[in-house]
CSV table of C-alpha atoms in Angstrom, one decimal:
chain,number,residue,atom,x,y,z
X,1,GLY,CA,-3.6,2.8,-17.8
X,2,GLU,CA,-0.8,4.6,-16.3
X,3,SER,CA,1.4,2.7,-13.7
X,4,VAL,CA,4.3,2.8,-11.5
X,5,GLY,CA,7.1,0.4,-12.1
X,6,LEU,CA,10.6,-0.6,-10.7
X,7,HIS,CA,13.7,-1.0,-12.8
X,8,LEU,CA,15.2,-3.8,-10.6
X,9,PRO,CA,13.3,-6.6,-8.9
X,10,THR,CA,16.2,-7.6,-6.5
X,11,LEU,CA,19.1,-5.9,-5.0
X,12,SER,CA,21.7,-7.4,-2.8
X,13,VAL,CA,24.1,-5.3,-0.8
X,14,GLN,CA,26.7,-5.8,2.1
X,15,GLU,CA,25.9,-4.5,5.5
X,16,GLY,CA,27.2,-0.9,5.8
X,17,ASP,CA,26.9,-0.1,2.2
X,18,ASN,CA,24.5,2.4,0.8
X,19,SER,CA,21.5,1.1,-1.2
X,20,ILE,CA,19.6,2.8,-4.0
X,21,ILE,CA,16.2,1.5,-5.1
X,22,ASN,CA,14.8,3.0,-8.2
X,23,CYS,CA,11.2,3.6,-9.5
X,24,ALA,CA,9.8,4.8,-12.8
X,25,TYR,CA,6.4,6.4,-12.9
X,26,SER,CA,4.4,7.1,-16.0
X,27,ASN,CA,1.7,9.6,-14.9
X,28,SER,CA,3.3,13.0,-15.2
X,29,ALA,CA,0.4,14.6,-13.3
X,30,SER,CA,1.0,12.6,-10.2
X,31,ASP,CA,1.7,15.0,-7.3
X,32,TYR,CA,2.5,12.7,-4.3
X,33,PHE,CA,4.8,9.8,-4.0
X,34,ILE,CA,5.5,7.3,-1.1
X,35,TRP,CA,7.9,4.6,-0.3
X,36,TYR,CA,7.0,1.6,1.7
X,37,LYS,CA,8.9,-1.3,3.3
X,38,GLN,CA,7.2,-4.6,3.6
X,39,GLU,CA,8.6,-7.5,5.7
X,40,SER,CA,7.4,-11.1,5.2
X,41,GLY,CA,3.8,-11.6,6.4
X,42,LYS,CA,3.4,-8.0,7.4
X,43,GLY,CA,1.6,-5.0,6.0
X,44,PRO,CA,3.6,-2.2,4.3
X,45,GLN,CA,5.3,0.3,6.6
X,46,PHE,CA,5.6,3.9,5.6
X,47,ILE,CA,9.2,5.1,5.1
X,48,ILE,CA,9.1,8.4,3.5
X,49,ASP,CA,6.9,10.6,1.2
X,50,ILE,CA,7.6,13.5,-1.2
X,51,ARG,CA,5.3,16.0,-3.1
X,52,SER,CA,5.9,17.0,-6.6
X,53,ASN,CA,7.0,20.5,-5.6
X,54,MET,CA,10.1,18.9,-4.0
X,55,ASP,CA,13.2,17.3,-5.5
X,56,LYS,CA,14.6,15.7,-2.4
X,57,ARG,CA,13.5,14.9,1.1
X,58,GLN,CA,15.6,13.3,3.9
X,59,GLY,CA,14.6,11.2,6.8
X,60,GLN,CA,16.5,9.0,9.2
X,61,ARG,CA,19.0,7.0,7.1
X,62,VAL,CA,16.9,7.5,4.0
X,63,THR,CA,16.6,10.0,1.2
X,64,VAL,CA,14.0,10.2,-1.6
X,65,LEU,CA,14.8,11.9,-4.8
X,66,LEU,CA,12.3,12.9,-7.4
X,67,ASN,CA,13.3,13.7,-11.0
X,68,LYS,CA,10.1,15.0,-12.7
X,69,THR,CA,11.9,15.5,-16.0
X,70,VAL,CA,12.4,11.8,-16.5
X,71,LYS,CA,9.7,10.7,-14.1
X,72,HIS,CA,12.0,8.8,-11.8
X,73,LEU,CA,11.9,8.2,-8.1
X,74,SER,CA,14.6,6.7,-5.9
X,75,LEU,CA,15.1,5.7,-2.3
X,76,GLN,CA,18.6,5.8,-0.9
X,77,ILE,CA,19.3,4.0,2.4
X,78,ALA,CA,22.5,4.9,4.2
X,79,ALA,CA,24.7,2.3,5.9
X,80,THR,CA,22.2,-0.5,5.1
X,81,GLN,CA,21.6,-3.0,8.0
X,82,PRO,CA,20.3,-6.6,8.0
X,83,GLY,CA,17.1,-5.3,9.4
X,84,ASP,CA,16.5,-3.3,6.2
X,85,SER,CA,16.1,-6.5,4.2
X,86,ALA,CA,12.4,-6.4,2.9
X,87,VAL,CA,10.5,-5.6,-0.2
X,88,TYR,CA,10.4,-1.9,-1.0
X,89,PHE,CA,7.4,-0.4,-3.0
X,90,CYS,CA,7.0,2.9,-4.4
X,91,ALA,CA,3.5,4.3,-4.9
X,92,GLU,CA,2.1,7.4,-6.6
X,93,ASN,CA,-1.1,9.3,-6.1
X,94,PRO,CA,-2.6,10.8,-9.3
X,95,PRO,CA,-4.4,14.0,-8.6
X,96,GLY,CA,-8.0,15.1,-8.9
X,97,GLY,CA,-11.6,14.0,-8.1
X,98,THR,CA,-12.3,10.5,-7.1
X,99,SER,CA,-8.6,9.6,-7.4
X,100,TYR,CA,-8.0,11.5,-4.2
X,101,GLY,CA,-6.3,9.3,-1.7
X,102,LYS,CA,-5.9,6.4,-4.1
X,103,LEU,CA,-2.4,5.1,-4.5
X,104,THR,CA,-0.9,3.1,-7.4
X,105,PHE,CA,1.7,0.7,-6.4
X,106,GLY,CA,4.7,-0.7,-8.2
X,107,GLN,CA,5.6,-4.4,-8.2
X,108,GLY,CA,8.3,-4.0,-5.5
X,109,THR,CA,12.1,-4.5,-5.1
X,110,ILE,CA,13.6,-7.2,-2.9
X,111,LEU,CA,16.4,-5.8,-0.8
X,112,THR,CA,18.7,-8.4,0.8
X,113,VAL,CA,21.5,-7.2,3.1
X,114,HIS,CA,24.3,-9.6,3.8
X,115,PRO,CA,26.2,-9.4,7.1
V,1,ASP,CA,-1.4,2.1,20.8
V,2,GLY,CA,-3.1,3.6,17.8
V,3,GLY,CA,-3.2,1.5,14.7
V,4,ILE,CA,-5.0,-0.8,12.3
V,5,THR,CA,-6.1,-4.2,13.3
V,6,GLN,CA,-7.1,-6.9,10.7
V,7,SER,CA,-8.6,-10.1,11.8
V,8,PRO,CA,-8.2,-13.0,11.4
V,9,LYS,CA,-4.7,-13.4,10.4
V,10,TYR,CA,-5.4,-16.6,8.4
V,11,LEU,CA,-8.8,-17.6,6.8
V,12,PHE,CA,-10.0,-20.5,4.8
V,13,ARG,CA,-13.0,-20.5,2.5
V,14,LYS,CA,-15.0,-23.3,1.1
V,15,GLU,CA,-16.5,-23.4,-2.3
V,16,GLY,CA,-19.6,-21.3,-2.6
V,17,GLN,CA,-19.0,-19.6,0.8
V,18,ASN,CA,-18.9,-15.9,1.6
V,19,VAL,CA,-16.3,-14.8,4.1
V,20,THR,CA,-15.8,-11.4,5.9
V,21,LEU,CA,-12.5,-9.8,6.7
V,22,SER,CA,-12.5,-7.4,9.6
V,23,CYS,CA,-10.5,-4.1,9.7
V,24,GLU,CA,-10.7,-1.7,12.6
V,25,GLN,CA,-8.7,1.5,13.1
V,26,ASN,CA,-8.4,3.8,16.1
V,27,LEU,CA,-6.4,6.5,14.4
V,28,ASN,CA,-9.5,8.6,13.8
V,29,HIS,CA,-8.9,8.5,10.0
V,30,ASP,CA,-11.7,9.4,7.6
V,31,ALA,CA,-10.4,7.3,4.7
V,32,MET,CA,-10.0,3.5,4.6
V,33,TYR,CA,-8.9,1.1,1.8
V,34,TRP,CA,-8.8,-2.6,0.9
V,35,TYR,CA,-6.0,-4.0,-1.2
V,36,ARG,CA,-5.3,-7.3,-2.6
V,37,GLN,CA,-1.7,-8.7,-2.9
V,38,ASP,CA,-0.7,-11.7,-4.9
V,39,PRO,CA,2.8,-13.4,-4.6
V,40,GLY,CA,5.5,-11.3,-6.1
V,41,GLN,CA,3.3,-8.4,-7.0
V,42,GLY,CA,2.2,-5.0,-5.8
V,43,LEU,CA,-1.1,-4.1,-4.2
V,44,ARG,CA,-4.2,-3.7,-6.2
V,45,LEU,CA,-7.1,-1.5,-4.8
V,46,ILE,CA,-10.4,-3.4,-4.3
V,47,TYR,CA,-12.6,-0.7,-2.5
V,48,TYR,CA,-12.1,2.6,-0.8
V,49,SER,CA,-14.2,4.7,1.6
V,50,GLN,CA,-13.5,8.4,2.1
V,51,ILE,CA,-16.2,9.0,4.7
V,52,VAL,CA,-18.8,7.0,6.6
V,53,ASN,CA,-21.7,5.5,4.6
V,54,ASP,CA,-19.8,6.2,1.3
V,55,PHE,CA,-17.5,4.0,-0.6
V,56,GLN,CA,-16.2,3.5,-4.2
V,57,LYS,CA,-15.0,0.7,-6.3
V,58,GLY,CA,-11.3,0.3,-7.0
V,59,ASP,CA,-9.7,-1.5,-9.8
V,60,ILE,CA,-10.7,-5.0,-8.9
V,61,ALA,CA,-14.0,-4.8,-7.1
V,62,GLU,CA,-15.8,-7.6,-8.8
V,63,GLY,CA,-16.5,-10.5,-6.4
V,64,TYR,CA,-16.1,-8.3,-3.3
V,65,SER,CA,-18.4,-6.0,-1.1
V,66,VAL,CA,-17.8,-3.6,1.7
V,67,SER,CA,-19.7,-1.4,4.2
V,68,ARG,CA,-18.8,1.6,6.1
V,69,GLU,CA,-21.4,2.1,9.0
V,70,LYS,CA,-18.8,3.2,11.4
V,71,LYS,CA,-15.7,5.4,11.0
V,72,GLU,CA,-13.4,3.0,12.6
V,73,SER,CA,-14.6,-0.1,10.8
V,74,PHE,CA,-14.5,-1.1,7.1
V,75,PRO,CA,-15.2,-4.9,6.7
V,76,LEU,CA,-14.6,-6.7,3.3
V,77,THR,CA,-16.7,-9.6,2.2
V,78,VAL,CA,-15.2,-11.9,-0.3
V,79,THR,CA,-18.2,-13.5,-2.1
V,80,SER,CA,-18.6,-16.7,-3.9
V,81,ALA,CA,-18.5,-14.8,-7.1
V,82,GLN,CA,-14.8,-14.2,-6.6
V,83,LYS,CA,-13.3,-17.2,-8.3
V,84,ASN,CA,-9.7,-16.7,-7.4
V,85,PRO,CA,-9.8,-15.4,-3.8
V,86,THR,CA,-6.6,-16.8,-2.5
V,87,ALA,CA,-4.4,-13.7,-1.8
V,88,PHE,CA,-3.0,-11.6,0.9
V,89,TYR,CA,-5.5,-8.8,1.9
V,90,LEU,CA,-4.5,-5.6,3.3
V,91,CYS,CA,-6.5,-2.8,4.9
V,92,ALA,CA,-5.2,0.8,5.2
V,93,SER,CA,-6.3,4.2,6.5
V,94,SER,CA,-5.4,7.8,6.0
V,95,THR,CA,-6.5,11.1,7.2
V,96,GLY,CA,-6.9,12.4,3.7
V,97,GLN,CA,-9.8,13.7,1.9
V,98,GLY,CA,-10.2,16.7,-0.3
V,99,VAL,CA,-7.4,19.0,-0.2
V,100,PHE,CA,-5.8,16.9,2.6
V,101,ALA,CA,-5.9,13.8,0.5
V,102,ASN,CA,-2.1,13.5,0.0
V,103,GLN,CA,-1.2,11.8,3.3
V,104,PRO,CA,0.4,8.5,3.7
V,105,GLN,CA,-1.8,5.5,4.1
V,106,HIS,CA,-1.1,3.2,7.2
V,107,PHE,CA,-1.6,-0.5,6.8
V,108,GLY,CA,-2.7,-3.4,9.0
V,109,ASP,CA,-0.8,-6.6,9.0
V,110,GLY,CA,-3.1,-8.3,6.6
V,111,THR,CA,-5.3,-11.5,6.3
V,112,ARG,CA,-4.2,-14.4,4.4
V,113,LEU,CA,-7.1,-16.0,2.7
V,114,SER,CA,-6.9,-19.5,1.2
V,115,ILE,CA,-9.4,-21.9,-0.6
V,116,LEU,CA,-10.2,-25.3,1.2
């Protein structure tokens, strides 16, 4: 079946640097994508989402870029802080029928921010 | 505060025993979901419900059962047929169904189930 995957399982950065977390998706018909942050022992926390009719969306210190040509999604975190250390997941929602509302998650990237 | 409450936080199951994980939401969301997370892996969908009194199997439904008698509640039972139940279980909800389906899912803080 189709799935969402991540290029890098771990990413280490210095405090204040910008971080980029990448995600490859294989279902070209997916029309909605979400980034989540998960801290140890907690549930995933919504960060930002983007629909397939957009290429870029910005939030507070975060930007999501969608490249439908190569089926690639990225999350950029500006001025990364120690509190950003967590596992980051991308998820996609394939369209249609009973798939409405279902998400397919990638394996996650561990982001470690060093003070 | 509005949110999703999962209980208990930790749960232990004996051989041959069924256990039920609770999930309650006060967000007035129509859709609710159960996921399983194994160490170092992403989330896999067990069951989901888009409306009261209706639910569908996800990708790994074998050995699990659910009910959706109330909008705010979606309990998950891990039955004795689930031979490898040790995992972190996450419940989520979202507003979406139909044309409004593409809305983010909001998660509880999970229940960690272990075998005695």
